Short mmCIF file of C-alpha atoms in Angstrom, two decimals:
data_model
loop_
_atom_site.label_atom_id
_atom_site.label_comp_id
_atom_site.label_asym_id
_atom_site.label_seq_id
_atom_site.Cartn_x
_atom_site.Cartn_y
_atom_site.Cartn_z
CA MET E 67 0.00 0.00 0.00
CA ALA E 68 2.90 2.38 0.73
CA ASN E 69 4.21 1.90 -2.81
CA PHE E 70 0.77 2.80 -4.27
CA TYR E 71 0.57 6.06 -2.37
CA ARG E 72 4.10 7.09 -3.36
CA THR E 73 3.19 6.50 -7.03
CA SER E 74 -0.06 8.42 -6.72
CA THR E 75 1.68 11.36 -5.12
CA ALA E 76 4.29 11.54 -7.88
CA ASN E 77 1.59 11.34 -10.57
CA MET E 78 -0.38 14.14 -8.95
CA TYR E 79 2.81 16.24 -8.83
CA ASP E 80 3.51 15.69 -12.51
CA ASN E 81 -0.08 16.47 -13.50
CA ALA E 82 -0.01 19.67 -11.51
CA LEU E 83 3.19 20.81 -13.17
CA ARG E 84 1.88 19.89 -16.64
CA ASN E 85 -1.37 21.80 -16.06
CA LEU E 86 0.57 24.80 -14.75
CA GLY E 87 2.73 24.78 -17.89
CA THR E 88 -0.31 24.51 -20.13
CA ARG E 89 -2.02 27.40 -18.37
CA GLN E 90 1.15 29.48 -18.50
CA THR E 91 1.54 28.83 -22.25
CA ALA E 92 -2.11 29.68 -22.91
CA LEU E 93 -1.81 32.86 -20.85
CA SER E 94 1.39 33.82 -22.71
CA ASN E 95 -0.34 33.23 -26.08
CA LEU E 96 -3.33 35.34 -25.05
CA GLN E 97 -0.98 38.09 -23.91
CA GLU E 98 0.81 37.98 -27.28
CA ASN E 99 -2.55 38.17 -29.08
CA LEU E 100 -3.56 41.20 -27.01
CA THR E 101 -0.30 43.07 -27.57
CA SER E 102 -0.29 42.38 -31.34
CA GLY E 103 -4.03 42.83 -31.75
CA LYS E 104 -4.16 39.68 -33.86
CA ARG E 105 -5.90 36.39 -33.35
CA VAL E 106 -3.57 34.70 -35.84
CA VAL E 107 0.03 35.60 -35.04
CA ARG E 108 1.60 32.61 -36.77
CA ALA E 109 0.30 30.52 -39.63
CA SER E 110 0.19 27.55 -37.27
CA ASP E 111 -2.43 29.34 -35.15
CA ASP E 112 -5.04 28.95 -37.93
CA PRO E 113 -3.70 27.88 -41.34
CA VAL E 114 -6.93 28.65 -43.22
CA ALA E 115 -7.33 32.11 -41.71
CA ALA E 116 -3.63 32.86 -42.26
CA ALA E 117 -3.98 31.98 -45.98
CA GLN E 118 -7.09 34.18 -46.29
CA ALA E 119 -5.31 37.08 -44.62
CA GLU E 120 -2.26 36.68 -46.84
CA ARG E 121 -4.37 36.73 -50.01
CA ALA E 122 -6.18 39.86 -48.82
CA MET E 123 -2.87 41.59 -48.01
CA THR E 124 -1.43 40.67 -51.42
CA ARG E 125 -4.46 42.10 -53.23
CA LEU E 126 -4.39 45.18 -51.02
CA ALA E 127 -0.72 45.75 -51.87
CA ARG E 128 -1.59 45.51 -55.57
CA VAL E 129 -4.39 48.06 -55.16
CA GLN E 130 -1.96 50.43 -53.44
CA THR E 131 0.58 49.97 -56.25
CA ASP E 132 -2.10 50.64 -58.87
CA GLN E 133 -3.13 53.77 -57.01
CA ARG E 134 0.43 55.11 -56.93
CA ALA E 135 0.78 54.46 -60.67
CA LEU E 136 -2.61 56.07 -61.29
CA GLU E 137 -1.52 59.23 -59.48
CA ASN E 138 1.48 59.56 -61.79
CA GLN E 139 -0.76 59.01 -64.81
CA ARG E 140 -3.31 61.49 -63.49
CA ASN E 141 -0.59 64.13 -63.06
CA SER E 142 0.61 63.62 -66.64
CA ILE E 143 -2.89 63.86 -68.10
CA ALA E 144 -3.64 66.91 -65.94
CA GLN E 145 -0.52 68.61 -67.32
CA ALA E 146 -1.49 67.61 -70.86
CA GLU E 147 -5.02 68.95 -70.37
CA SER E 148 -3.61 72.21 -69.03
CA THR E 149 -1.31 72.43 -72.06
CA MET E 150 -4.26 71.87 -74.40
CA GLY E 151 -6.16 74.64 -72.60
CA GLU E 152 -3.27 77.07 -73.03
CA ALA E 153 -2.94 76.07 -76.69
CA VAL E 154 -6.64 76.73 -77.28
CA ASP E 155 -6.27 80.17 -75.69
CA LEU E 156 -3.28 80.97 -77.91
CA VAL E 157 -5.06 79.91 -81.10
CA GLN E 158 -8.15 81.85 -80.06
CA GLU E 159 -6.00 84.94 -79.55
CA ALA E 160 -4.43 84.38 -82.96
CA ARG E 161 -7.89 84.05 -84.48
CA GLN E 162 -8.91 87.42 -83.06
CA LEU E 163 -5.80 89.04 -84.54
CA ILE E 164 -6.54 87.46 -87.92
CA VAL E 165 -10.09 88.80 -87.84
CA SER E 166 -8.77 92.28 -87.10
CA ALA E 167 -6.39 92.00 -90.08
CA GLY E 168 -9.42 91.88 -92.38
CA ASN E 169 -10.28 95.48 -91.57
CA GLY E 170 -10.23 97.34 -94.89
CA SER E 171 -8.95 100.52 -93.27
CA LEU E 172 -5.62 98.97 -92.26
CA THR E 173 -2.46 99.87 -94.12
CA PRO E 174 0.14 97.31 -95.25
CA ASN E 175 2.32 98.35 -92.31
CA ASP E 176 -0.56 97.71 -89.91
CA ARG E 177 -0.95 94.24 -91.36
CA LYS E 178 2.78 93.60 -90.98
CA THR E 179 2.49 94.50 -87.31
CA ILE E 180 -0.34 91.99 -86.91
CA ALA E 181 1.75 89.38 -88.74
CA ASN E 182 4.58 89.94 -86.25
CA GLN E 183 2.17 89.42 -83.35
CA LEU E 184 0.95 86.22 -84.97
CA GLN E 185 4.55 85.08 -85.38
CA GLY E 186 5.10 85.42 -81.64
CA LEU E 187 1.97 83.42 -80.85
CA ARG E 188 2.94 80.69 -83.31
CA GLU E 189 6.38 80.36 -81.71
CA GLN E 190 4.79 80.05 -78.26
CA LEU E 191 2.43 77.38 -79.59
CA SER E 192 5.28 75.38 -81.18
CA SER E 193 7.15 75.38 -77.87
CA MET E 194 4.05 74.54 -75.85
CA VAL E 195 3.04 71.42 -77.79
CA ASN E 196 6.48 69.86 -77.20
CA ARG E 197 6.25 70.09 -73.40
CA LYS E 198 7.36 67.15 -71.28
CA ASP E 199 6.15 65.72 -67.99
CA SER E 200 8.23 65.40 -64.81
CA ASN E 201 9.83 62.23 -66.21
CA GLY E 202 10.96 63.98 -69.40
CA MET E 203 8.36 62.31 -71.63
CA PRO E 204 6.23 64.30 -74.14
CA LEU E 205 2.78 65.15 -72.85
CA LEU E 206 1.35 64.97 -76.39
CA GLY E 207 3.37 62.00 -77.62
CA ALA E 208 0.42 59.84 -78.78
CA LEU E 209 1.30 56.11 -78.80
CA GLY E 210 5.01 56.91 -78.78
CA SER E 211 7.15 59.65 -80.23
CA ALA E 212 10.51 61.34 -80.22
CA LEU E 213 11.27 63.64 -77.30
CA THR E 214 10.29 66.50 -79.62
CA PRO E 215 7.13 65.23 -81.36
CA PHE E 216 6.33 68.25 -83.53
CA LEU E 217 8.95 69.25 -86.06
CA GLY E 218 8.83 72.36 -88.21
CA PRO E 219 8.73 74.56 -90.05
CA GLN E 220 10.67 72.50 -92.59
CA SER E 221 11.70 73.37 -96.11
CA GLY E 222 9.99 70.37 -97.69
CA SER E 223 6.36 69.35 -97.93
CA PRO E 224 4.69 68.90 -95.54
CA ASP E 225 6.18 71.80 -93.64
CA TYR E 226 5.29 70.30 -90.24
CA THR E 227 5.47 66.64 -89.23
CA PHE E 228 4.65 64.56 -86.18
CA SER E 229 7.64 62.39 -85.25
CA GLY E 230 5.86 59.48 -83.65
CA LEU E 231 3.10 56.91 -83.83
CA PRO E 232 -0.32 58.59 -84.03
CA GLY E 233 -3.17 57.27 -81.94
CA GLN E 234 -4.56 57.51 -78.45
CA GLY E 235 -3.70 54.91 -75.85
CA SER E 236 -6.66 53.49 -73.94
CA GLY E 237 -6.85 53.09 -70.21
CA THR E 238 -7.65 49.95 -68.26
CA ASP E 239 -9.81 49.28 -65.22
CA SER E 240 -7.05 50.68 -63.02
CA SER E 241 -4.86 52.90 -65.23
CA LEU E 242 -4.79 55.81 -67.69
CA PRO E 243 -2.63 56.49 -70.75
CA LEU E 244 0.44 58.61 -70.03
CA SER E 245 0.00 61.04 -72.94
CA LEU E 246 -2.54 62.51 -75.34
CA ASP E 247 -2.65 62.12 -79.12
CA GLY E 248 -1.04 65.39 -80.19
CA GLU E 249 -1.11 64.31 -83.84
CA SER E 250 -4.89 64.19 -83.78
CA ALA E 251 -5.11 67.54 -81.98
CA PHE E 252 -2.78 69.65 -84.13
CA MET E 253 -2.04 67.86 -87.41
CA PHE E 254 -4.38 67.82 -90.41
CA VAL E 255 -5.12 64.84 -92.64
CA PRO E 256 -6.77 65.81 -95.96
CA GLN E 257 -8.96 62.70 -96.07
CA ARG E 258 -10.13 63.38 -92.51
CA ASP E 259 -10.24 67.17 -92.18
CA GLY E 260 -10.32 68.57 -95.71
CA ALA E 261 -8.14 71.51 -94.63
CA TYR E 262 -6.92 73.27 -97.77
CA ASN E 263 -5.47 76.73 -98.34
CA ALA E 264 -6.43 78.66 -101.47
CA ALA E 265 -4.03 81.31 -102.77
CA VAL E 266 -5.24 83.76 -105.42
CA THR E 267 -3.00 85.32 -108.07
CA THR E 268 -4.55 87.99 -110.27
CA SER E 269 -3.19 89.18 -113.60
CA SER E 270 -3.68 92.83 -112.59
CA THR E 271 -4.65 94.94 -109.58
CA ASP E 272 -7.71 96.58 -111.18
CA HIS E 273 -10.13 93.86 -110.02
CA LEU E 274 -10.80 91.71 -106.98
CA LEU E 275 -10.88 87.90 -106.94
CA THR E 276 -11.42 85.95 -103.72
CA THR E 277 -12.59 82.53 -102.54
CA ASP E 278 -14.35 81.35 -99.44
CA GLY E 279 -13.12 78.52 -97.24
CA ILE E 280 -12.80 75.11 -98.86
CA LYS E 281 -15.40 72.71 -97.50
CA PRO E 282 -15.16 68.92 -97.58
CA THR E 283 -18.24 67.30 -99.13
CA ASP E 284 -17.05 63.69 -99.10
CA THR E 285 -13.78 63.05 -97.26
CA SER E 286 -13.48 59.58 -98.77
CA LEU E 287 -12.92 61.19 -102.18
CA ILE E 288 -10.33 63.75 -101.11
CA THR E 289 -6.94 62.90 -102.59
CA GLY E 290 -4.67 65.29 -100.71
CA ASN E 291 -3.19 66.46 -104.03
CA ASN E 292 -2.45 70.05 -105.08
CA TYR E 293 -4.70 71.80 -107.62
CA GLN E 294 -4.63 74.93 -109.72
CA ILE E 295 -7.52 76.75 -111.39
CA VAL E 296 -6.64 79.04 -114.30
CA PHE E 297 -9.12 81.39 -116.02
CA SER E 298 -9.04 81.96 -119.75
CA GLY E 299 -11.41 82.95 -122.52
CA VAL E 300 -12.79 85.85 -120.49
CA GLY E 301 -14.74 88.17 -122.76
CA PRO E 302 -18.13 89.60 -123.75
CA GLY E 303 -21.12 87.35 -123.25
CA ALA E 304 -23.92 86.59 -125.66
CA THR E 305 -25.85 89.62 -124.50
CA ALA E 306 -24.77 93.19 -123.90
CA GLY E 307 -23.43 93.92 -120.44
CA THR E 308 -22.48 90.32 -119.74
CA THR E 309 -19.21 88.45 -119.54
CA THR E 310 -18.28 84.84 -120.19
CA ALA E 311 -15.32 83.09 -118.56
CA THR E 312 -13.72 79.67 -118.83
CA TYR E 313 -11.56 77.94 -116.26
CA THR E 314 -9.54 74.75 -116.19
CA ILE E 315 -8.71 72.69 -113.09
CA THR E 316 -5.32 70.96 -113.09
CA ASN E 317 -4.18 68.41 -110.54
CA THR E 318 -0.60 69.69 -110.24
CA THR E 319 0.45 66.56 -108.31
CA THR E 320 -0.50 64.19 -111.12
CA GLY E 321 -0.44 66.68 -114.01
CA VAL E 322 -4.00 65.76 -115.11
CA SER E 323 -6.30 68.58 -116.23
CA SER E 324 -10.07 68.51 -116.34
CA ALA E 325 -12.14 69.63 -119.30
CA PRO E 326 -12.61 73.42 -119.46
CA VAL E 327 -15.67 74.73 -117.61
CA THR E 328 -17.53 77.75 -119.03
CA VAL E 329 -19.33 80.29 -116.88
CA PRO E 330 -21.73 81.98 -119.34
CA ASP E 331 -23.25 85.45 -119.42
CA PHE E 332 -22.84 86.92 -115.95
CA PRO E 333 -23.27 90.68 -115.38
CA SER E 334 -20.09 92.58 -116.09
CA ASP E 335 -20.76 95.29 -113.50
CA LYS E 336 -21.74 93.08 -110.57
CA PRO E 337 -19.94 90.48 -108.47
CA VAL E 338 -20.14 86.92 -109.78
CA SER E 339 -20.04 83.78 -107.63
CA ILE E 340 -18.65 80.68 -109.29
CA GLY E 341 -19.22 77.41 -107.50
CA VAL E 342 -16.50 74.77 -107.83
CA THR E 343 -17.47 71.35 -106.59
CA GLY E 344 -16.81 67.67 -106.94
CA ILE E 345 -15.66 65.38 -109.67
CA PRO E 346 -13.99 65.63 -112.12
CA GLY E 347 -12.26 68.78 -110.91
CA ILE E 348 -11.57 68.63 -107.18
CA PRO E 349 -13.06 65.41 -105.72
CA GLY E 350 -14.68 65.59 -102.30
CA MET E 351 -14.47 69.38 -101.88
CA SER E 352 -16.32 72.51 -102.84
CA PHE E 353 -15.86 76.26 -102.59
CA ASN E 354 -16.98 79.48 -104.24
CA ILE E 355 -14.94 81.92 -106.27
CA THR E 356 -16.12 85.53 -106.12
CA GLY E 357 -15.11 88.00 -108.82
CA THR E 358 -15.76 91.65 -108.04
CA PRO E 359 -15.32 94.15 -110.93
CA VAL E 360 -13.93 97.59 -110.18
CA LYS E 361 -15.34 100.71 -111.89
CA LYS E 362 -12.72 102.57 -113.86
CA VAL E 363 -12.30 106.28 -114.35
CA ASP E 364 -13.94 106.10 -117.76
CA GLY E 365 -17.07 104.52 -116.30
CA THR E 366 -16.42 101.02 -117.54
CA TYR E 367 -15.77 98.01 -115.30
CA SER E 368 -12.76 95.78 -115.18
CA LEU E 369 -13.32 92.12 -115.85
CA SER E 370 -13.32 89.83 -112.84
CA PRO E 371 -12.23 87.15 -113.15
CA ALA E 372 -9.74 88.08 -115.85
CA ASN E 373 -7.60 86.11 -118.25
CA GLY E 374 -4.59 84.66 -116.44
CA ASP E 375 -6.11 84.77 -112.97
CA SER E 376 -5.25 81.60 -111.05
CA ILE E 377 -6.10 79.95 -107.76
CA SER E 378 -3.74 77.43 -106.17
CA LEU E 379 -5.06 74.85 -103.69
CA GLN E 380 -2.70 73.10 -101.31
CA PRO E 381 -3.53 70.92 -98.29
CA SER E 382 -2.64 72.42 -94.93
CA ALA E 383 -0.51 70.02 -92.87
CA SER E 384 -1.32 71.37 -89.41
CA ILE E 385 -2.65 74.23 -87.35
CA PHE E 386 0.94 75.53 -87.38
CA SER E 387 0.91 75.51 -91.18
CA THR E 388 -2.30 77.50 -91.14
CA LEU E 389 -0.79 80.12 -88.86
CA ASP E 390 2.35 80.31 -90.99
CA SER E 391 0.24 80.83 -94.12
CA ALA E 392 -1.74 83.56 -92.36
CA ILE E 393 1.46 85.26 -91.19
CA ARG E 394 2.92 85.16 -94.70
CA ASP E 395 -0.18 86.18 -96.63
CA ILE E 396 -1.35 88.89 -94.21
CA GLY E 397 2.13 90.35 -93.88
CA ASN E 398 2.58 90.44 -97.67
CA ALA E 399 -0.90 91.68 -98.51
CA THR E 400 -0.66 94.99 -100.36
CA THR E 401 -4.41 95.39 -100.87
CA SER E 402 -7.47 94.86 -98.75
CA GLY E 403 -8.60 92.19 -101.23
CA ALA E 404 -5.44 90.15 -100.70
CA ALA E 405 -5.79 90.58 -96.93
CA SER E 406 -9.43 89.47 -97.10
CA GLN E 407 -8.42 86.32 -98.99
CA ALA E 408 -5.71 85.50 -96.43
CA VAL E 409 -8.06 86.11 -93.51
CA GLY E 410 -10.85 83.97 -94.96
CA GLN E 411 -8.58 80.99 -95.60
CA ALA E 412 -6.93 81.23 -92.19
CA LEU E 413 -10.20 81.44 -90.31
CA ASN E 414 -11.64 78.45 -92.16
CA ASN E 415 -8.70 76.21 -91.29
CA ILE E 416 -8.26 77.57 -87.76
CA ASP E 417 -11.86 76.64 -87.04
CA ILE E 418 -11.15 73.10 -88.26
CA GLY E 419 -8.08 72.96 -86.03
CA MET E 420 -9.81 74.37 -82.97
CA GLU E 421 -12.55 71.77 -83.29
CA ARG E 422 -9.93 69.04 -83.05
CA MET E 423 -8.18 70.77 -80.16
CA HIS E 424 -11.43 71.12 -78.24
CA ASN E 425 -12.19 67.43 -78.83
CA MET E 426 -8.80 66.38 -77.46
CA ARG E 427 -9.11 68.66 -74.45
CA GLY E 428 -12.54 67.21 -73.76
CA TYR E 429 -11.08 63.71 -73.97
CA ALA E 430 -8.41 64.69 -71.46
CA GLY E 431 -11.13 65.90 -69.10
CA GLU E 432 -12.92 62.57 -69.44
CA LEU E 433 -9.67 60.76 -68.61
CA LEU E 434 -9.39 62.80 -65.42
CA ASN E 435 -12.99 61.93 -64.55
CA ARG E 436 -12.16 58.29 -65.19
CA ALA E 437 -9.21 58.58 -62.80
CA ASP E 438 -11.59 59.85 -60.10
CA ARG E 439 -13.93 56.93 -60.70
CA ILE E 440 -11.05 54.45 -60.60
CA THR E 441 -9.82 55.97 -57.35
CA GLY E 442 -13.28 55.66 -55.82
CA ASP E 443 -13.59 52.03 -56.90
CA GLN E 444 -10.11 51.21 -55.63
CA ASP E 445 -10.83 52.86 -52.28
CA LYS E 446 -13.94 50.73 -51.89
CA ARG E 447 -12.00 47.62 -52.86
CA ALA E 448 -9.26 48.48 -50.37
CA VAL E 449 -11.85 48.82 -47.60
CA GLN E 450 -13.34 45.44 -48.53
CA LEU E 451 -9.93 43.73 -48.63
CA GLU E 452 -8.95 45.28 -45.29
CA ALA E 453 -12.18 43.98 -43.82
CA ASP E 454 -11.45 40.49 -45.20
CA ARG E 455 -7.98 40.56 -43.68
CA SER E 456 -9.30 41.81 -40.37
CA ARG E 457 -11.94 39.09 -40.16
CA ALA E 458 -9.31 36.45 -40.89
CA GLU E 459 -6.58 37.45 -38.44
CA ASP E 460 -7.56 40.33 -36.14
CA LEU E 461 -8.48 39.72 -32.52
CA ASP E 462 -11.83 40.61 -31.02
CA MET E 463 -10.38 42.75 -28.26
CA ILE E 464 -13.35 42.38 -25.91
CA LYS E 465 -13.28 38.62 -26.22
CA GLY E 466 -9.49 38.61 -26.00
CA ILE E 467 -9.43 40.63 -22.77
CA SER E 468 -12.14 38.41 -21.27
CA ASP E 469 -10.27 35.22 -22.18
CA PHE E 470 -7.04 36.65 -20.81
CA GLN E 471 -8.63 37.59 -17.50
CA ASN E 472 -10.30 34.19 -17.16
CA ASN E 473 -7.04 32.39 -17.90
CA GLN E 474 -5.17 34.68 -15.52
CA ILE E 475 -7.59 33.87 -12.68
CA GLY E 476 -7.37 30.15 -13.43
CA TYR E 477 -3.57 30.31 -13.52
CA GLU E 478 -3.44 32.16 -10.20
CA ALA E 479 -5.75 29.57 -8.64
CA ALA E 480 -3.63 26.73 -9.97
CA LEU E 481 -0.50 28.33 -8.54
CA LYS E 482 -2.09 28.72 -5.11
CA SER E 483 -3.40 25.18 -5.03
CA TYR E 484 -0.06 23.83 -6.14
CA ALA E 485 1.73 25.80 -3.47
CA GLN E 486 -0.49 24.23 -0.84
CA VAL E 487 -0.09 20.63 -1.94
CA GLN E 488 3.41 20.51 -3.45
CA LYS E 489 5.03 19.50 -0.11
CA LEU E 490 2.35 17.03 0.93
CA SER E 491 3.49 13.38 0.93
CA LEU E 492 2.52 10.21 2.73
CA PHE E 493 6.10 9.99 3.91
CA ASN E 494 5.37 12.93 6.17
CA TYR E 495 3.00 10.67 8.10
CA ILE E 496 5.08 7.48 8.21
CA GLY E 497 7.08 6.59 11.31
#
């Protein structure tokens, strides 16, 4: 019997120590959970929850990376949009100067002064469209371009070129393009825009010959070639007081001439409007030629158009080309008629260019709105992912404190009971 009691006492001692160690470990783990604020400190605590938390943290890190990239993209597009706004203001200012150059009371020197002002604006515009972002990349570089996308003026034709790949990059669900399509905003394509400049050359200064702006009627038919219209056979009409004129249209790029066109019996003492449109002369475009006779000292009227008068049509390569043509033609205009012709052509093509610039600026604004929407969506996703991570690994502090206090009380009770019985042994009562 003595051997049985000695064994029982040793077993009780070992059990007490083991329980104390278990309670101490549990209390230490609860304390670690409370100090870290996490229910899952190590993957071994809850492998499934640890995996869920890790996936949520990985996705959250990706969202944060996308947001940092988006901020850089937003800054670039904001700078590009600001540049487009400044460019629109410059072209609008140039347009106002061009309108003022059409004032018939101006002298040639006045028009030269306006041309000098236009030259300054054009130089500012050329510098502005080649701006770069904080990383040294062109803001208007389209799908990729040289560090200086817009080159010109050049001696060849076209006088301005875009050194890059035209086109607008598209954004994704979490990103924006880094640049805008400057080619689309500032360069002209004949088959798309129908921007042509008409230059009038008269055989004498005793009559006035002008044209209005060239209008595209079917862009799919526009060739982009150069044309020349030459008047001949101008003389008396079939009835008294009338004039008849004939003109021929030549495609100076291909060297092909159309059949002569006769304008019969128009009043000799009144302006005549001659409509030029379509095939076979100038496919896809139309415009009007206005001949205004001038009364001579002897009471007769000069013929307008007159033999030898010609009109040259050349596609305009860009908004810069349009401004250069306006600067040249307004500055060299010796008569109000020549100035009027230069002003009319410039305004027609500037309006085409400004339409494209406004469209690109509007697109930039939409990209910035898209960035705001992406940011809002990403913020919501980040909140959701943070909630998923929290549910997987964070500690319910109220429950954690309660468990810690309960375990602490149990541990203290175990220590006290162990202290009371650790020295008890049957040997104390033997002998």
